[in-house]
Amino acid sequence: MIRHPGRAFAALLFIIVVACPTTAQAQSLDLVGQSSLGGTGLNGQVVTVGNIAVVGSGILPGAGARTSYYASYPCPATTVKIVDVSDPGTPVVRSEIPIQPLAVPNDVAALRVNTPTFNGVLLAVALVRCQNSTAGNATERGVAYYDITNPSNPVFLSRFNPDENFFKLTDPPCSIETSTRCASSNDNVALVQRQDGTVLSLSTEPASSNSQTNPTTGAPTIVVPGCQGEGTGTGCSYRGDVRIVNVTNPTTPTYVGSYPNAAFLNNGVEQRPSGYTPPGGVPQRYPFSNNGCRNYQYGLSVGVQNGNRALVPFLDAGLLIADITNPGAPATLGRWTYATDRALEGNAAYVDPASVGGRELALIGENDWNGVSSSLRINGTGPLAGSKFACEAMPTLFDPEDTAQVYRKAGAEIPGEIVYVGRGCPGDALSADPTRIAGKIAFRDLARQADREPAAGINCSATAAQLHLQQAGAIGVVVGNTSLTTVSPQAISAEGDHKVGPSDITIPSYMIDTPDANALRDALCPPPTSPATGCAAGGQTITGAMVDRPGEWGNLRVVDVTDPTAPTLRGTYSPPRAKVFPPPDLGVYAVHHAVARGSTGFVAGHSNGLRAIDLTSADPSEIAAFVPPDTVDPSGSIPPKANVVGVDVADNGAIVISDINSGLYVLRLRGAPDPEGPPPPPAPAPAPPPPPPPAAQTPPPATATLSRRRGRGRLSARVTPSRDLRPAFTFTISGRLTRPRGLSRALGCNGRVSVQVKRGGTTISTRRVSLRRNCTYSLRVSFANRRRFGRSTRLRFTARFLGNARVLAATAPARFARIRR
């Protein structure tokens, strides 16, 4: 079952009841029982089997997965907790499985199976390194299997080593002295028993699809021409991100295959960025894409549909659908993709299957953010002038004081002169004089440039360099990417904490692409004549601005996979408070993942809590919600916010969720029955309250709000300019939502506007933007490639408000703009 933990959200415990779009009767999520799980925090993914819930634990360095915030986190001892929810009002921890040091049980899957060699409840635990160190590398990870038929006495059965192809049988065992044979991390795991009785374990080792080794020498190799799969006789032993293991006899797990294959990755998934040349021209897969500021593509998780079909979210590469009828040779059936738009983040992280109305669906959780629209504007008229794509770094995107983000500045920009400071480390000659830097935007290199600075210069972390420049008086920092071949030359949103020791980072940092960085560096600091270092004469004085617009958090994408060869996007659900990124606090408002029972989906939404949604409509509508109380992290490292990362449904109908800080909650959905599934079981008789947890974790009484019907609004639209005759053709569409009479801004001014751009009858762009708090919206679109227009001389813009809990969807009159004389 799945998933990464992440962070948190602010609000008292409350239950929201909203109108159900398919029935007249309102529904609610009622709190039935709760357990602090020992009060140690770091609670992770939850899975149910029968009336037993299994809870993983731990987070990864840098939050490890896509909702990054933490630069570092202690690596305490963690356990897998086995909880009895037979009495939903009194969940009881029956046992705990200790995990070895420096690893965390990032994901858990459980299944009741019956085979000739095993009859009982099988638990799979995906183990991940929680510390990037020699000791962390030397801890055994992979996937561990347990017998939890007796939940009070779990029994270890075996471990799968996902990279056993990387070592020889003569290599020494895993140890701190040599980690060659140590089982590497697997982030996610799923279990399935097929109709023929075979039990398969599918787990993911993200970004490992280029792992190759020579089975004779044991030496890793890169992908070479002719080496297109496992055991092809060319010296390669290929393994993709998804590892398929036969655990019919769980005491002897047997590796049988992997997915995707090398040919598919090199020919289909990889979108090489402009300017990227693989080393030596050899086709080597790097996990980078063209999308956004988190431009990664790899298999983070896996789901199984109908026993013979694997659903593999591949981040920016969308959703891959594979036939695993023959698990030794998985075959791609189809693929749902995001648009290859540089401004669009593709965050397909987690997936769960659903069957609704005769359709097979994939519920994709985008466990990250769809980033802010950042850019560096260079003033002037020369070839360097214009807007450069940029990515804002994490330390100020998650600013605790909520002041450092660029979009909160006057005019959503920071203007100033730009000065070159080399690497920008304390003690470097080019950044030693604060009078050059004070009141200006400091432009620094990601990696030291040997012709500008001595190769033996001081090294420092990115945040240490940023703090040094901040203390010198810089008003902002622009980092020039310096990579061309070893990693992506595209800008990314760099990781990092907002603190360097006791000091806060209070100025923002952007990164720009390598080609833009090279041009800007040469203009500010012309290369000197070899072998000198520093700047030659003739450097330009350049002014500009760091410019920004807020983005939004990841949503739930509902993809119809009934025909796996032609998957289509059915709809999107965006929970409340997911409309604006960066957030107004240190909460996380992305969708983590969802599970479905009948036509009702249950969405683990981090700081949005648990959201119940109706899956019968194209864009799912919310029917009820539950948000746990803010709870202090016992270690003090994670913000004291609600943070729901796990959800599943037990056999008795109890909805079980896990919160990173506060523990496990048992809920019941009341109201209209699910039209495609059995109604929820009757409410149990009130049970005596369990012993109260520590004061910081005791939830306040639940409250409810009344259901309300949705009213009609009107949407306006305007396109400027009315014509643009030179590439890049750039237009802004803006307007306002007029709310139903009597509805306040707070209730009405939320939701998204979808903007469709057509040339003739062909759609060439579809973008979404969030309403502002005053009910206005504005979206800028650019088209650099004239060929996209064909022979058309004008574009048609259609804006549609997608609706919210109080306002129905509304479409503005179409607007037109000319692109040729």
PDB file of C-alpha atoms in Angstrom, residues 614-721:
ATOM      1  CA  ASP A 614     -18.037  11.306  -4.268  1.00  0.00           C
ATOM      2  CA  LEU A 615     -16.400   9.595  -7.244  1.00  0.00           C
ATOM      3  CA  THR A 616     -19.527   9.366  -9.404  1.00  0.00           C
ATOM      4  CA  SER A 617     -18.951  12.789 -10.986  1.00  0.00           C
ATOM      5  CA  ALA A 618     -16.055  13.608 -13.297  1.00  0.00           C
ATOM      6  CA  ASP A 619     -14.544  16.114 -10.872  1.00  0.00           C
ATOM      7  CA  PRO A 620     -15.107  14.466  -7.472  1.00  0.00           C
ATOM      8  CA  SER A 621     -17.104  16.523  -4.996  1.00  0.00           C
ATOM      9  CA  GLU A 622     -16.430  16.610  -1.285  1.00  0.00           C
ATOM     10  CA  ILE A 623     -19.084  15.153   1.022  1.00  0.00           C
ATOM     11  CA  ALA A 624     -17.416  15.221   4.445  1.00  0.00           C
ATOM     12  CA  ALA A 625     -14.113  15.924   6.167  1.00  0.00           C
ATOM     13  CA  PHE A 626     -12.207  15.345   9.388  1.00  0.00           C
ATOM     14  CA  VAL A 627      -9.088  17.200  10.544  1.00  0.00           C
ATOM     15  CA  PRO A 628      -7.173  15.955  13.599  1.00  0.00           C
ATOM     16  CA  PRO A 629      -5.956  18.451  16.173  1.00  0.00           C
ATOM     17  CA  ASP A 630      -2.611  20.151  15.870  1.00  0.00           C
ATOM     18  CA  THR A 631      -0.167  18.149  17.950  1.00  0.00           C
ATOM     19  CA  VAL A 632       3.405  18.838  18.989  1.00  0.00           C
ATOM     20  CA  ASP A 633       6.034  16.530  17.498  1.00  0.00           C
ATOM     21  CA  PRO A 634       7.773  14.851  20.455  1.00  0.00           C
ATOM     22  CA  SER A 635      11.189  15.569  18.904  1.00  0.00           C
ATOM     23  CA  GLY A 636      10.327  19.193  18.165  1.00  0.00           C
ATOM     24  CA  SER A 637      11.504  18.830  14.563  1.00  0.00           C
ATOM     25  CA  ILE A 638       8.189  18.756  12.691  1.00  0.00           C
ATOM     26  CA  PRO A 639       5.800  21.717  12.934  1.00  0.00           C
ATOM     27  CA  PRO A 640       2.881  21.159  15.350  1.00  0.00           C
ATOM     28  CA  LYS A 641       0.313  20.687  12.615  1.00  0.00           C
ATOM     29  CA  ALA A 642      -2.202  18.026  11.670  1.00  0.00           C
ATOM     30  CA  ASN A 643      -0.649  15.744   9.060  1.00  0.00           C
ATOM     31  CA  VAL A 644      -2.708  12.791   7.790  1.00  0.00           C
ATOM     32  CA  VAL A 645      -0.585  10.479   5.627  1.00  0.00           C
ATOM     33  CA  GLY A 646      -2.426   7.161   5.875  1.00  0.00           C
ATOM     34  CA  VAL A 647      -5.975   5.905   5.340  1.00  0.00           C
ATOM     35  CA  ASP A 648      -7.628   2.516   4.864  1.00  0.00           C
ATOM     36  CA  VAL A 649     -10.972   0.865   5.643  1.00  0.00           C
ATOM     37  CA  ALA A 650     -11.292  -2.176   7.926  1.00  0.00           C
ATOM     38  CA  ASP A 651     -13.701  -5.071   7.334  1.00  0.00           C
ATOM     39  CA  ASN A 652     -16.073  -3.705   9.983  1.00  0.00           C
ATOM     40  CA  GLY A 653     -16.405  -0.447   8.032  1.00  0.00           C
ATOM     41  CA  ALA A 654     -14.152   1.552  10.346  1.00  0.00           C
ATOM     42  CA  ILE A 655     -12.145   4.203   8.494  1.00  0.00           C
ATOM     43  CA  VAL A 656      -8.637   4.239   9.941  1.00  0.00           C
ATOM     44  CA  ILE A 657      -6.287   7.190   9.450  1.00  0.00           C
ATOM     45  CA  SER A 658      -2.776   7.913  10.697  1.00  0.00           C
ATOM     46  CA  ASP A 659      -1.414  11.325  11.632  1.00  0.00           C
ATOM     47  CA  ILE A 660       2.363  11.804  11.814  1.00  0.00           C
ATOM     48  CA  ASN A 661       2.318  13.601  15.165  1.00  0.00           C
ATOM     49  CA  SER A 662      -0.844  12.539  16.979  1.00  0.00           C
ATOM     50  CA  GLY A 663      -1.450   8.875  16.140  1.00  0.00           C
ATOM     51  CA  LEU A 664      -4.342   6.787  14.836  1.00  0.00           C
ATOM     52  CA  TYR A 665      -8.007   7.791  14.496  1.00  0.00           C
ATOM     53  CA  VAL A 666     -11.006   5.557  13.817  1.00  0.00           C
ATOM     54  CA  LEU A 667     -13.889   7.231  11.975  1.00  0.00           C
ATOM     55  CA  ARG A 668     -17.312   6.300  10.655  1.00  0.00           C
ATOM     56  CA  LEU A 669     -18.986   7.819   7.580  1.00  0.00           C
ATOM     57  CA  ARG A 670     -22.633   8.481   8.371  1.00  0.00           C
ATOM     58  CA  GLY A 671     -25.479   9.620   6.164  1.00  0.00           C
ATOM     59  CA  ALA A 672     -26.513   8.534   2.707  1.00  0.00           C
ATOM     60  CA  PRO A 673     -25.395   4.975   1.861  1.00  0.00           C
ATOM     61  CA  ASP A 674     -22.916   4.393  -0.912  1.00  0.00           C
ATOM     62  CA  PRO A 675     -25.007   3.509  -4.017  1.00  0.00           C
ATOM     63  CA  GLU A 676     -22.350   1.004  -5.158  1.00  0.00           C
ATOM     64  CA  GLY A 677     -21.427  -0.556  -1.871  1.00  0.00           C
ATOM     65  CA  PRO A 678     -23.014  -1.682   1.381  1.00  0.00           C
ATOM     66  CA  PRO A 679     -24.092   0.972   3.848  1.00  0.00           C
ATOM     67  CA  PRO A 680     -21.811   1.609   6.795  1.00  0.00           C
ATOM     68  CA  PRO A 681     -22.367  -0.818   9.681  1.00  0.00           C
ATOM     69  CA  PRO A 682     -24.586   0.408  12.516  1.00  0.00           C
ATOM     70  CA  ALA A 683     -22.865   2.608  15.039  1.00  0.00           C
ATOM     71  CA  PRO A 684     -21.536   0.643  17.999  1.00  0.00           C
ATOM     72  CA  ALA A 685     -22.933   1.304  21.413  1.00  0.00           C
ATOM     73  CA  PRO A 686     -21.023   4.076  23.134  1.00  0.00           C
ATOM     74  CA  ALA A 687     -17.930   2.600  24.738  1.00  0.00           C
ATOM     75  CA  PRO A 688     -16.226   3.904  27.838  1.00  0.00           C
ATOM     76  CA  PRO A 689     -13.682   6.506  26.781  1.00  0.00           C
ATOM     77  CA  PRO A 690     -10.093   5.234  26.538  1.00  0.00           C
ATOM     78  CA  PRO A 691      -7.512   6.570  28.959  1.00  0.00           C
ATOM     79  CA  PRO A 692      -6.713  10.116  27.875  1.00  0.00           C
ATOM     80  CA  PRO A 693      -3.440  10.609  25.971  1.00  0.00           C
ATOM     81  CA  PRO A 694      -1.033  13.377  26.981  1.00  0.00           C
ATOM     82  CA  ALA A 695      -2.632  16.796  27.121  1.00  0.00           C
ATOM     83  CA  ALA A 696      -1.034  17.975  23.895  1.00  0.00           C
ATOM     84  CA  GLN A 697      -2.662  15.064  22.052  1.00  0.00           C
ATOM     85  CA  THR A 698      -6.166  15.068  23.534  1.00  0.00           C
ATOM     86  CA  PRO A 699      -8.574  16.152  20.788  1.00  0.00           C
ATOM     87  CA  PRO A 700     -11.112  18.847  21.640  1.00  0.00           C
ATOM     88  CA  PRO A 701     -14.798  18.047  21.184  1.00  0.00           C
ATOM     89  CA  ALA A 702     -15.932  17.671  17.613  1.00  0.00           C
ATOM     90  CA  THR A 703     -18.173  20.294  16.099  1.00  0.00           C
ATOM     91  CA  ALA A 704     -20.178  20.368  12.901  1.00  0.00           C
ATOM     92  CA  THR A 705     -21.330  22.896  10.365  1.00  0.00           C
ATOM     93  CA  LEU A 706     -24.682  22.716   8.592  1.00  0.00           C
ATOM     94  CA  SER A 707     -24.890  21.570   5.002  1.00  0.00           C
ATOM     95  CA  ARG A 708     -25.653  24.265   2.434  1.00  0.00           C
ATOM     96  CA  ARG A 709     -26.714  24.282  -1.197  1.00  0.00           C
ATOM     97  CA  ARG A 710     -24.558  25.779  -3.908  1.00  0.00           C
ATOM     98  CA  GLY A 711     -25.551  28.947  -5.749  1.00  0.00           C
ATOM     99  CA  ARG A 712     -24.777  30.261  -9.218  1.00  0.00           C
ATOM    100  CA  GLY A 713     -22.059  32.792  -9.929  1.00  0.00           C
ATOM    101  CA  ARG A 714     -20.918  34.601 -13.076  1.00  0.00           C
ATOM    102  CA  LEU A 715     -17.405  34.556 -14.508  1.00  0.00           C
ATOM    103  CA  SER A 716     -15.929  37.328 -16.625  1.00  0.00           C
ATOM    104  CA  ALA A 717     -12.885  37.117 -18.894  1.00  0.00           C
ATOM    105  CA  ARG A 718     -10.608  39.547 -20.729  1.00  0.00           C
ATOM    106  CA  VAL A 719      -7.562  38.821 -22.897  1.00  0.00           C
ATOM    107  CA  THR A 720      -4.670  41.254 -23.264  1.00  0.00           C
ATOM    108  CA  PRO A 721      -3.143  42.206 -25.574  1.00  0.00           C
TER     109      PRO A 721
END
